[in-house]
mmCIF file of C-alpha atoms and ligand atoms in Angstrom:
data_model
loop_
_atom_site.group_PDB
_atom_site.id
_atom_site.type_symbol
_atom_site.label_atom_id
_atom_site.label_comp_id
_atom_site.label_asym_id
_atom_site.label_seq_id
_atom_site.Cartn_x
_atom_site.Cartn_y
_atom_site.Cartn_z
ATOM 1 C CA MET Y 136 -243.139 -15.023 11.902
ATOM 2 C CA PRO Y 137 -243.562 -17.390 8.926
ATOM 3 C CA ARG Y 138 -240.241 -18.764 7.632
ATOM 4 C CA PHE Y 139 -241.236 -17.754 4.088
ATOM 5 C CA ARG Y 140 -243.925 -15.596 2.506
ATOM 6 C CA HIS Y 141 -244.150 -17.146 -0.966
ATOM 7 C CA LEU Y 142 -243.048 -20.644 -2.010
ATOM 8 C CA ILE Y 143 -241.993 -20.370 -5.644
ATOM 9 C CA SER Y 144 -238.807 -22.431 -5.860
ATOM 10 C CA ILE Y 145 -237.258 -24.992 -3.550
ATOM 11 C CA ASP Y 146 -234.228 -22.669 -3.639
ATOM 12 C CA ASP Y 147 -236.307 -20.256 -1.499
ATOM 13 C CA LEU Y 148 -235.786 -22.675 1.428
ATOM 14 C CA THR Y 149 -232.728 -23.623 3.478
ATOM 15 C CA ARG Y 150 -232.163 -27.163 4.724
ATOM 16 C CA GLU Y 151 -233.347 -25.970 8.154
ATOM 17 C CA ASP Y 152 -236.568 -24.580 6.619
ATOM 18 C CA ILE Y 153 -237.189 -27.904 4.879
ATOM 19 C CA GLU Y 154 -236.570 -29.928 8.047
ATOM 20 C CA TYR Y 155 -238.894 -27.596 9.944
ATOM 21 C CA ILE Y 156 -241.719 -28.157 7.395
ATOM 22 C CA LEU Y 157 -241.206 -31.936 7.472
ATOM 23 C CA GLU Y 158 -241.448 -31.922 11.278
ATOM 24 C CA LYS Y 159 -244.547 -29.753 11.120
ATOM 25 C CA ALA Y 160 -246.102 -32.167 8.590
ATOM 26 C CA GLU Y 161 -245.555 -35.056 10.999
ATOM 27 C CA LYS Y 162 -247.697 -33.241 13.569
ATOM 28 C CA PHE Y 163 -250.522 -32.924 11.026
ATOM 29 C CA GLU Y 164 -250.573 -36.604 10.009
ATOM 30 C CA ASP Y 165 -253.424 -37.595 12.326
ATOM 31 C CA VAL Y 166 -255.613 -34.744 11.064
ATOM 32 C CA ALA Y 167 -254.647 -35.601 7.492
ATOM 33 C CA ARG Y 168 -255.924 -39.158 8.049
ATOM 34 C CA LYS Y 169 -259.598 -38.210 7.963
ATOM 35 C CA GLY Y 170 -259.513 -35.907 10.965
ATOM 36 C CA TYR Y 171 -260.447 -32.271 11.519
ATOM 37 C CA SER Y 172 -258.873 -29.245 13.185
ATOM 38 C CA ASP Y 173 -259.832 -25.573 13.217
ATOM 39 C CA ALA Y 174 -256.243 -24.359 12.771
ATOM 40 C CA LEU Y 175 -257.182 -22.411 9.609
ATOM 41 C CA LYS Y 176 -260.816 -21.662 10.443
ATOM 42 C CA GLY Y 177 -261.954 -18.548 8.597
ATOM 43 C CA LYS Y 178 -259.062 -18.705 6.093
ATOM 44 C CA LEU Y 179 -259.613 -18.996 2.361
ATOM 45 C CA LEU Y 180 -257.306 -20.465 -0.313
ATOM 46 C CA GLY Y 181 -257.556 -19.489 -3.990
ATOM 47 C CA ASN Y 182 -256.716 -22.304 -6.438
ATOM 48 C CA LEU Y 183 -255.618 -21.000 -9.839
ATOM 49 C CA PHE Y 184 -254.998 -24.053 -12.012
ATOM 50 C CA PHE Y 185 -254.290 -23.417 -15.683
ATOM 51 C CA GLU Y 186 -253.113 -27.011 -16.277
ATOM 52 C CA PRO Y 187 -254.669 -30.373 -15.356
ATOM 53 C CA SER Y 188 -254.091 -31.679 -11.825
ATOM 54 C CA THR Y 189 -255.574 -34.309 -9.551
ATOM 55 C CA ARG Y 190 -253.190 -34.589 -6.585
ATOM 56 C CA THR Y 191 -251.912 -31.036 -6.195
ATOM 57 C CA ARG Y 192 -255.277 -29.320 -6.497
ATOM 58 C CA MET Y 193 -257.254 -31.883 -4.492
ATOM 59 C CA SER Y 194 -254.672 -32.343 -1.745
ATOM 60 C CA PHE Y 195 -254.425 -28.582 -1.214
ATOM 61 C CA GLU Y 196 -258.210 -28.468 -1.061
ATOM 62 C CA THR Y 197 -258.366 -31.436 1.323
ATOM 63 C CA ALA Y 198 -255.618 -29.974 3.513
ATOM 64 C CA MET Y 199 -257.389 -26.634 3.700
ATOM 65 C CA LYS Y 200 -260.801 -28.126 4.514
ATOM 66 C CA ARG Y 201 -259.500 -30.576 7.121
ATOM 67 C CA LEU Y 202 -257.853 -27.598 8.840
ATOM 68 C CA GLY Y 203 -261.192 -25.784 9.021
ATOM 69 C CA GLY Y 204 -260.569 -23.419 6.102
ATOM 70 C CA ASP Y 205 -262.142 -23.248 2.672
ATOM 71 C CA VAL Y 206 -261.138 -22.986 -0.979
ATOM 72 C CA VAL Y 207 -262.313 -21.057 -4.016
ATOM 73 C CA ASN Y 208 -261.315 -22.308 -7.452
ATOM 74 C CA LEU Y 209 -260.809 -20.385 -10.656
ATOM 75 C CA ASN Y 210 -262.894 -22.432 -13.030
ATOM 76 C CA THR Y 211 -261.171 -23.506 -16.216
ATOM 77 C CA ALA Y 212 -259.574 -20.620 -18.042
ATOM 78 C CA GLU Y 213 -262.203 -21.023 -20.795
ATOM 79 C CA VAL Y 214 -265.045 -19.901 -18.500
ATOM 80 C CA SER Y 215 -263.154 -17.307 -16.461
ATOM 81 C CA SER Y 216 -262.326 -13.783 -17.654
ATOM 82 C CA ILE Y 217 -258.969 -15.109 -18.924
ATOM 83 C CA ALA Y 218 -261.051 -16.073 -21.993
ATOM 84 C CA LYS Y 219 -261.828 -12.354 -22.478
ATOM 85 C CA GLY Y 220 -258.126 -11.530 -22.527
ATOM 86 C CA GLU Y 221 -257.492 -10.684 -18.851
ATOM 87 C CA THR Y 222 -253.803 -11.029 -18.016
ATOM 88 C CA LEU Y 223 -252.387 -13.326 -15.362
ATOM 89 C CA ALA Y 224 -251.120 -10.272 -13.488
ATOM 90 C CA ASP Y 225 -254.590 -8.695 -13.301
ATOM 91 C CA THR Y 226 -256.209 -12.023 -12.389
ATOM 92 C CA VAL Y 227 -253.797 -12.464 -9.497
ATOM 93 C CA ARG Y 228 -254.185 -8.842 -8.359
ATOM 94 C CA VAL Y 229 -257.965 -9.357 -8.110
ATOM 95 C CA VAL Y 230 -258.032 -12.875 -6.606
ATOM 96 C CA SER Y 231 -255.452 -11.924 -3.972
ATOM 97 C CA GLU Y 232 -257.974 -9.409 -2.623
ATOM 98 C CA TYR Y 233 -260.471 -12.264 -2.125
ATOM 99 C CA VAL Y 234 -258.352 -14.905 -0.387
ATOM 100 C CA ASP Y 235 -255.585 -15.437 2.195
ATOM 101 C CA ALA Y 236 -253.192 -17.372 -0.090
ATOM 102 C CA ILE Y 237 -253.031 -18.542 -3.704
ATOM 103 C CA VAL Y 238 -251.835 -21.802 -5.264
ATOM 104 C CA ILE Y 239 -251.023 -21.484 -8.946
ATOM 105 C CA ARG Y 240 -250.257 -24.087 -11.610
ATOM 106 C CA HIS Y 241 -249.422 -22.758 -15.048
ATOM 107 C CA PRO Y 242 -247.817 -24.144 -18.216
ATOM 108 C CA ARG Y 243 -245.344 -21.244 -18.453
ATOM 109 C CA GLU Y 244 -242.087 -21.381 -16.510
ATOM 110 C CA GLY Y 245 -241.736 -18.275 -14.321
ATOM 111 C CA SER Y 246 -245.501 -17.678 -14.036
ATOM 112 C CA ALA Y 247 -245.629 -18.389 -10.270
ATOM 113 C CA ARG Y 248 -242.810 -15.890 -9.672
ATOM 114 C CA LEU Y 249 -244.695 -13.341 -11.772
ATOM 115 C CA ALA Y 250 -247.893 -14.021 -9.790
ATOM 116 C CA SER Y 251 -246.037 -13.412 -6.511
ATOM 117 C CA GLU Y 252 -245.016 -9.969 -7.774
ATOM 118 C CA PHE Y 253 -248.656 -8.936 -8.280
ATOM 119 C CA SER Y 254 -250.246 -10.673 -5.295
ATOM 120 C CA SER Y 255 -251.096 -9.068 -1.963
ATOM 121 C CA VAL Y 256 -251.123 -12.532 -0.306
ATOM 122 C CA PRO Y 257 -248.672 -15.489 -0.268
ATOM 123 C CA VAL Y 258 -248.337 -17.405 -3.550
ATOM 124 C CA ILE Y 259 -247.466 -21.119 -3.664
ATOM 125 C CA ASN Y 260 -246.151 -22.615 -6.893
ATOM 126 C CA GLY Y 261 -248.146 -25.748 -7.764
ATOM 127 C CA GLY Y 262 -245.983 -26.356 -10.862
ATOM 128 C CA ASP Y 263 -244.820 -23.903 -13.554
ATOM 129 C CA GLY Y 264 -244.113 -25.539 -16.907
ATOM 130 C CA ALA Y 265 -240.879 -27.525 -16.822
ATOM 131 C CA GLY Y 266 -239.645 -25.219 -14.038
ATOM 132 C CA GLN Y 267 -240.345 -26.071 -10.401
ATOM 133 C CA HIS Y 268 -242.814 -27.982 -8.229
ATOM 134 C CA PRO Y 269 -241.578 -27.184 -4.710
ATOM 135 C CA THR Y 270 -244.531 -28.589 -2.746
ATOM 136 C CA GLN Y 271 -244.059 -31.914 -4.573
ATOM 137 C CA THR Y 272 -240.398 -31.817 -3.545
ATOM 138 C CA LEU Y 273 -241.325 -31.328 0.088
ATOM 139 C CA LEU Y 274 -243.708 -34.275 -0.010
ATOM 140 C CA ASP Y 275 -241.070 -36.348 -1.833
ATOM 141 C CA LEU Y 276 -238.549 -35.584 0.918
ATOM 142 C CA TYR Y 277 -241.170 -36.379 3.544
ATOM 143 C CA THR Y 278 -241.814 -39.730 1.825
ATOM 144 C CA ILE Y 279 -238.094 -40.542 1.845
ATOM 145 C CA LYS Y 280 -237.859 -39.566 5.514
ATOM 146 C CA LYS Y 281 -240.819 -41.807 6.414
ATOM 147 C CA GLU Y 282 -240.117 -44.752 4.129
ATOM 148 C CA SER Y 283 -236.326 -44.769 3.707
ATOM 149 C CA ASN Y 284 -233.313 -42.784 4.931
ATOM 150 C CA LEU Y 285 -232.969 -39.088 4.149
ATOM 151 C CA GLY Y 286 -229.648 -38.943 5.995
ATOM 152 C CA ASN Y 287 -227.937 -41.577 3.825
ATOM 153 C CA LEU Y 288 -229.699 -41.254 0.526
ATOM 154 C CA LYS Y 289 -228.654 -42.918 -2.706
ATOM 155 C CA ILE Y 290 -231.308 -42.110 -5.270
ATOM 156 C CA ALA Y 291 -231.816 -42.948 -8.946
ATOM 157 C CA LEU Y 292 -233.875 -40.391 -10.875
ATOM 158 C CA VAL Y 293 -235.376 -42.310 -13.770
ATOM 159 C CA GLY Y 294 -237.080 -41.270 -16.992
ATOM 160 C CA ASP Y 295 -237.840 -37.832 -18.377
ATOM 161 C CA LEU Y 296 -235.155 -35.789 -16.664
ATOM 162 C CA LYS Y 297 -235.304 -33.142 -19.380
ATOM 163 C CA TYR Y 298 -238.845 -31.866 -18.861
ATOM 164 C CA SER Y 299 -239.892 -33.192 -15.438
ATOM 165 C CA ARG Y 300 -240.353 -30.278 -13.047
ATOM 166 C CA THR Y 301 -240.608 -32.673 -10.110
ATOM 167 C CA VAL Y 302 -237.039 -33.781 -10.891
ATOM 168 C CA HIS Y 303 -235.825 -30.208 -11.459
ATOM 169 C CA SER Y 304 -237.114 -29.239 -8.002
ATOM 170 C CA LEU Y 305 -236.107 -32.401 -6.171
ATOM 171 C CA ILE Y 306 -232.579 -32.419 -7.498
ATOM 172 C CA ARG Y 307 -231.913 -28.961 -6.051
ATOM 173 C CA ALA Y 308 -233.105 -30.088 -2.604
ATOM 174 C CA LEU Y 309 -231.074 -33.306 -2.792
ATOM 175 C CA ARG Y 310 -227.890 -31.213 -2.913
ATOM 176 C CA LEU Y 311 -228.807 -29.844 0.529
ATOM 177 C CA PHE Y 312 -229.051 -33.396 1.900
ATOM 178 C CA ASP Y 313 -225.733 -34.616 0.429
ATOM 179 C CA ALA Y 314 -227.484 -37.366 -1.511
ATOM 180 C CA THR Y 315 -225.673 -39.568 -4.013
ATOM 181 C CA ILE Y 316 -227.523 -39.081 -7.291
ATOM 182 C CA TYR Y 317 -227.826 -41.478 -10.226
ATOM 183 C CA LEU Y 318 -229.408 -40.204 -13.439
ATOM 184 C CA VAL Y 319 -231.099 -42.880 -15.549
ATOM 185 C CA SER Y 320 -232.688 -41.811 -18.832
ATOM 186 C CA PRO Y 321 -232.683 -42.304 -22.595
ATOM 187 C CA GLU Y 322 -230.173 -40.010 -24.334
ATOM 188 C CA SER Y 323 -232.819 -37.549 -25.577
ATOM 189 C CA LEU Y 324 -234.395 -37.134 -22.106
ATOM 190 C CA LYS Y 325 -231.190 -36.439 -20.182
ATOM 191 C CA LEU Y 326 -231.034 -33.808 -17.478
ATOM 192 C CA PRO Y 327 -230.125 -30.431 -19.049
ATOM 193 C CA GLY Y 328 -226.417 -29.624 -18.815
ATOM 194 C CA ASP Y 329 -226.763 -26.617 -16.486
ATOM 195 C CA PHE Y 330 -228.349 -28.847 -13.811
ATOM 196 C CA VAL Y 331 -225.643 -31.484 -14.206
ATOM 197 C CA ASP Y 332 -222.936 -28.805 -13.872
ATOM 198 C CA GLU Y 333 -224.499 -27.581 -10.607
ATOM 199 C CA LEU Y 334 -224.665 -31.085 -9.166
ATOM 200 C CA GLY Y 335 -220.979 -31.891 -9.236
ATOM 201 C CA GLU Y 336 -220.491 -35.648 -9.093
ATOM 202 C CA VAL Y 337 -223.370 -37.707 -10.534
ATOM 203 C CA ILE Y 338 -223.536 -41.122 -12.162
ATOM 204 C CA GLU Y 339 -225.327 -41.195 -15.533
ATOM 205 C CA THR Y 340 -226.574 -44.288 -17.380
ATOM 206 C CA ASP Y 341 -229.503 -45.392 -19.536
ATOM 207 C CA GLN Y 342 -229.881 -48.791 -17.825
ATOM 208 C CA ILE Y 343 -231.818 -49.099 -14.569
ATOM 209 C CA SER Y 344 -230.303 -52.575 -14.059
ATOM 210 C CA GLU Y 345 -226.874 -50.943 -13.607
ATOM 211 C CA VAL Y 346 -227.910 -49.006 -10.506
ATOM 212 C CA ILE Y 347 -230.572 -51.124 -8.838
ATOM 213 C CA ASP Y 348 -228.146 -52.643 -6.327
ATOM 214 C CA GLU Y 349 -226.550 -49.283 -5.570
ATOM 215 C CA VAL Y 350 -229.520 -47.184 -4.478
ATOM 216 C CA ASN Y 351 -232.138 -47.098 -1.737
ATOM 217 C CA VAL Y 352 -234.661 -45.020 -3.729
ATOM 218 C CA ILE Y 353 -235.796 -45.212 -7.361
ATOM 219 C CA TYR Y 354 -237.737 -42.102 -8.371
ATOM 220 C CA VAL Y 355 -239.563 -42.722 -11.657
ATOM 221 C CA THR Y 356 -241.130 -40.007 -13.805
ATOM 222 C CA ARG Y 357 -243.659 -39.970 -16.630
ATOM 223 C CA ILE Y 358 -242.544 -38.776 -20.056
ATOM 224 C CA GLN Y 359 -243.975 -35.244 -20.113
ATOM 225 C CA LYS Y 360 -245.795 -35.552 -23.438
ATOM 226 C CA GLU Y 361 -247.350 -32.085 -23.094
ATOM 227 C CA ARG Y 362 -243.923 -30.365 -23.063
ATOM 228 C CA PHE Y 363 -242.599 -31.845 -26.333
ATOM 229 C CA PRO Y 364 -242.552 -29.197 -29.071
ATOM 230 C CA ASP Y 365 -242.744 -31.963 -31.717
ATOM 231 C CA PRO Y 366 -245.128 -34.970 -31.335
ATOM 232 C CA GLU Y 367 -242.745 -37.065 -33.482
ATOM 233 C CA GLU Y 368 -240.006 -36.583 -30.904
ATOM 234 C CA TYR Y 369 -242.399 -37.833 -28.212
ATOM 235 C CA ALA Y 370 -243.286 -40.888 -30.330
ATOM 236 C CA LYS Y 371 -239.559 -41.783 -30.532
ATOM 237 C CA VAL Y 372 -239.157 -42.047 -26.742
ATOM 238 C CA SER Y 373 -242.646 -43.147 -25.698
ATOM 239 C CA GLY Y 374 -242.423 -46.487 -23.877
ATOM 240 C CA SER Y 375 -238.602 -46.367 -23.827
ATOM 241 C CA TYR Y 376 -238.327 -47.381 -20.159
ATOM 242 C CA ARG Y 377 -240.546 -49.431 -17.898
ATOM 243 C CA ILE Y 378 -240.128 -50.887 -14.427
ATOM 244 C CA SER Y 379 -241.916 -54.128 -13.686
ATOM 245 C CA ALA Y 380 -241.908 -56.644 -10.841
ATOM 246 C CA ASP Y 381 -239.342 -58.576 -12.913
ATOM 247 C CA THR Y 382 -237.004 -55.565 -12.950
ATOM 248 C CA LEU Y 383 -237.108 -55.564 -9.136
ATOM 249 C CA GLN Y 384 -236.758 -59.320 -8.667
ATOM 250 C CA ASN Y 385 -233.261 -59.154 -7.154
ATOM 251 C CA ALA Y 386 -233.554 -55.683 -5.659
ATOM 252 C CA PRO Y 387 -232.586 -55.115 -2.006
ATOM 253 C CA ASP Y 388 -235.565 -55.554 0.357
ATOM 254 C CA ASP Y 389 -235.438 -51.947 1.541
ATOM 255 C CA LEU Y 390 -235.412 -50.395 -1.946
ATOM 256 C CA ILE Y 391 -238.391 -48.082 -2.417
ATOM 257 C CA VAL Y 392 -239.955 -47.035 -5.716
ATOM 258 C CA MET Y 393 -241.430 -43.533 -5.838
ATOM 259 C CA HIS Y 394 -243.356 -41.708 -8.556
ATOM 260 C CA PRO Y 395 -245.023 -38.269 -8.323
ATOM 261 C CA LEU Y 396 -247.923 -39.692 -10.415
ATOM 262 C CA PRO Y 397 -249.787 -39.744 -12.688
ATOM 263 C CA ARG Y 398 -248.102 -42.769 -14.281
ATOM 264 C CA VAL Y 399 -248.782 -43.924 -17.803
ATOM 265 C CA ASP Y 400 -246.799 -47.086 -18.570
ATOM 266 C CA GLU Y 401 -243.416 -46.464 -16.925
ATOM 267 C CA ILE Y 402 -244.313 -48.552 -13.847
ATOM 268 C CA ALA Y 403 -246.198 -51.789 -14.503
ATOM 269 C CA THR Y 404 -249.137 -52.412 -12.192
ATOM 270 C CA ASP Y 405 -247.489 -55.624 -10.920
ATOM 271 C CA VAL Y 406 -245.022 -53.383 -9.024
ATOM 272 C CA ASP Y 407 -247.979 -52.118 -6.930
ATOM 273 C CA LEU Y 408 -248.131 -55.512 -5.208
ATOM 274 C CA THR Y 409 -244.449 -55.514 -4.204
ATOM 275 C CA PRO Y 410 -243.195 -54.087 -0.890
ATOM 276 C CA HIS Y 411 -241.066 -51.648 -2.932
ATOM 277 C CA ALA Y 412 -244.025 -49.555 -4.135
ATOM 278 C CA VAL Y 413 -244.612 -46.450 -2.028
ATOM 279 C CA TYR Y 414 -246.110 -44.087 -4.644
ATOM 280 C CA PHE Y 415 -249.682 -44.221 -3.371
ATOM 281 C CA ARG Y 416 -248.533 -43.485 0.195
ATOM 282 C CA GLN Y 417 -246.375 -40.729 -1.331
ATOM 283 C CA ALA Y 418 -249.542 -39.170 -2.800
ATOM 284 C CA PHE Y 419 -251.192 -39.299 0.647
ATOM 285 C CA TYR Y 420 -248.200 -37.532 2.246
ATOM 286 C CA GLY Y 421 -249.090 -34.532 0.089
ATOM 287 C CA ILE Y 422 -251.856 -33.760 2.570
ATOM 288 C CA PRO Y 423 -249.851 -33.337 5.826
ATOM 289 C CA VAL Y 424 -247.047 -31.609 3.923
ATOM 290 C CA ARG Y 425 -249.439 -29.140 2.286
ATOM 291 C CA MET Y 426 -251.113 -28.614 5.668
ATOM 292 C CA ALA Y 427 -247.691 -27.640 7.003
ATOM 293 C CA ILE Y 428 -247.067 -25.248 4.091
ATOM 294 C CA LEU Y 429 -250.510 -23.638 4.272
ATOM 295 C CA SER Y 430 -250.349 -23.171 8.021
ATOM 296 C CA GLU Y 431 -246.895 -21.647 7.654
ATOM 297 C CA VAL Y 432 -247.844 -19.035 5.042
ATOM 298 C CA MET Y 433 -251.118 -18.278 6.863
ATOM 299 C CA GLY Y 434 -249.300 -17.662 10.121
ATOM 300 C CA TYR Y 435 -250.462 -20.667 12.192
ATOM 301 C CA GLU Y 436 -247.709 -21.864 14.549
HETATM 302 N N1 CP E 132 -247.791 -35.054 -8.775
HETATM 303 C C1 CP E 132 -248.627 -34.126 -9.296
HETATM 304 O O1 CP E 132 -248.288 -32.931 -9.415
HETATM 305 O O2 CP E 132 -249.847 -34.622 -9.656
HETATM 306 P P1 CP E 132 -251.019 -33.784 -10.346
HETATM 307 O O3 CP E 132 -250.515 -33.349 -11.703
HETATM 308 O O4 CP E 132 -252.188 -34.719 -10.423
HETATM 309 O O5 CP E 132 -251.289 -32.581 -9.477
#
């Protein structure tokens, strides 16, 4: 029996479920590194992406194909029947009759949950507005497990904590792992109050230099330009934080810097050359983790 049918929010999973997926991902790492298996031979994934994506869409597709399955993509909404006024509910009803599972990314918060209510097959949330991005959270936790210490985690979440769905998902999972959480952001990009209330004790600051010696992980996020209702508000905070090799000059050797990517200018490229940078490996870990998720919802043990 799969541990879950749909994966809409990280809150759908217990700590045991998460640990189980991370262990399963470990078993897929060899296949993920340019291998092949027929674990999902004959299975078909439907990708419904209503927002831009490189990593989520392509890593799901890579995961599916390396496991012997295949993928069909809804072409951009402009050339699908969405352009004729078809609703998301009807689209999902139809596509779920074609495929064995659906991944959906949509600008509206709650859209993945809605899709799951109309789908006859499992639905995986690939990001819904500023809501959740649970598969990113699982690969973030996997990265921490591989590159740092998930059992004794002190993590600084840096940047756009207001709109970043990767942060909104990750922060919920971090509670399950008893992590010490530092929130580092400009005043106008602070984590919304309801999240802070749920977290209990957190340390908030707007200066990365104040926490660099305290943490073992720095998780940086892009300012989510596309979620700002007013472009002038975006202009006020654009470029307001940036991590460079200089910032990390006196950092502990085992400090890792993560980023869900894409980055714009919040991490200078000179950080890429330091031993702290793990964000490109983090992007790779999306493949074994998504293999684990796909095989789980498609019933492969
Ligand atoms: N991290 C992430 O979700 O990347 P994409 O937007 O490229 O999918």
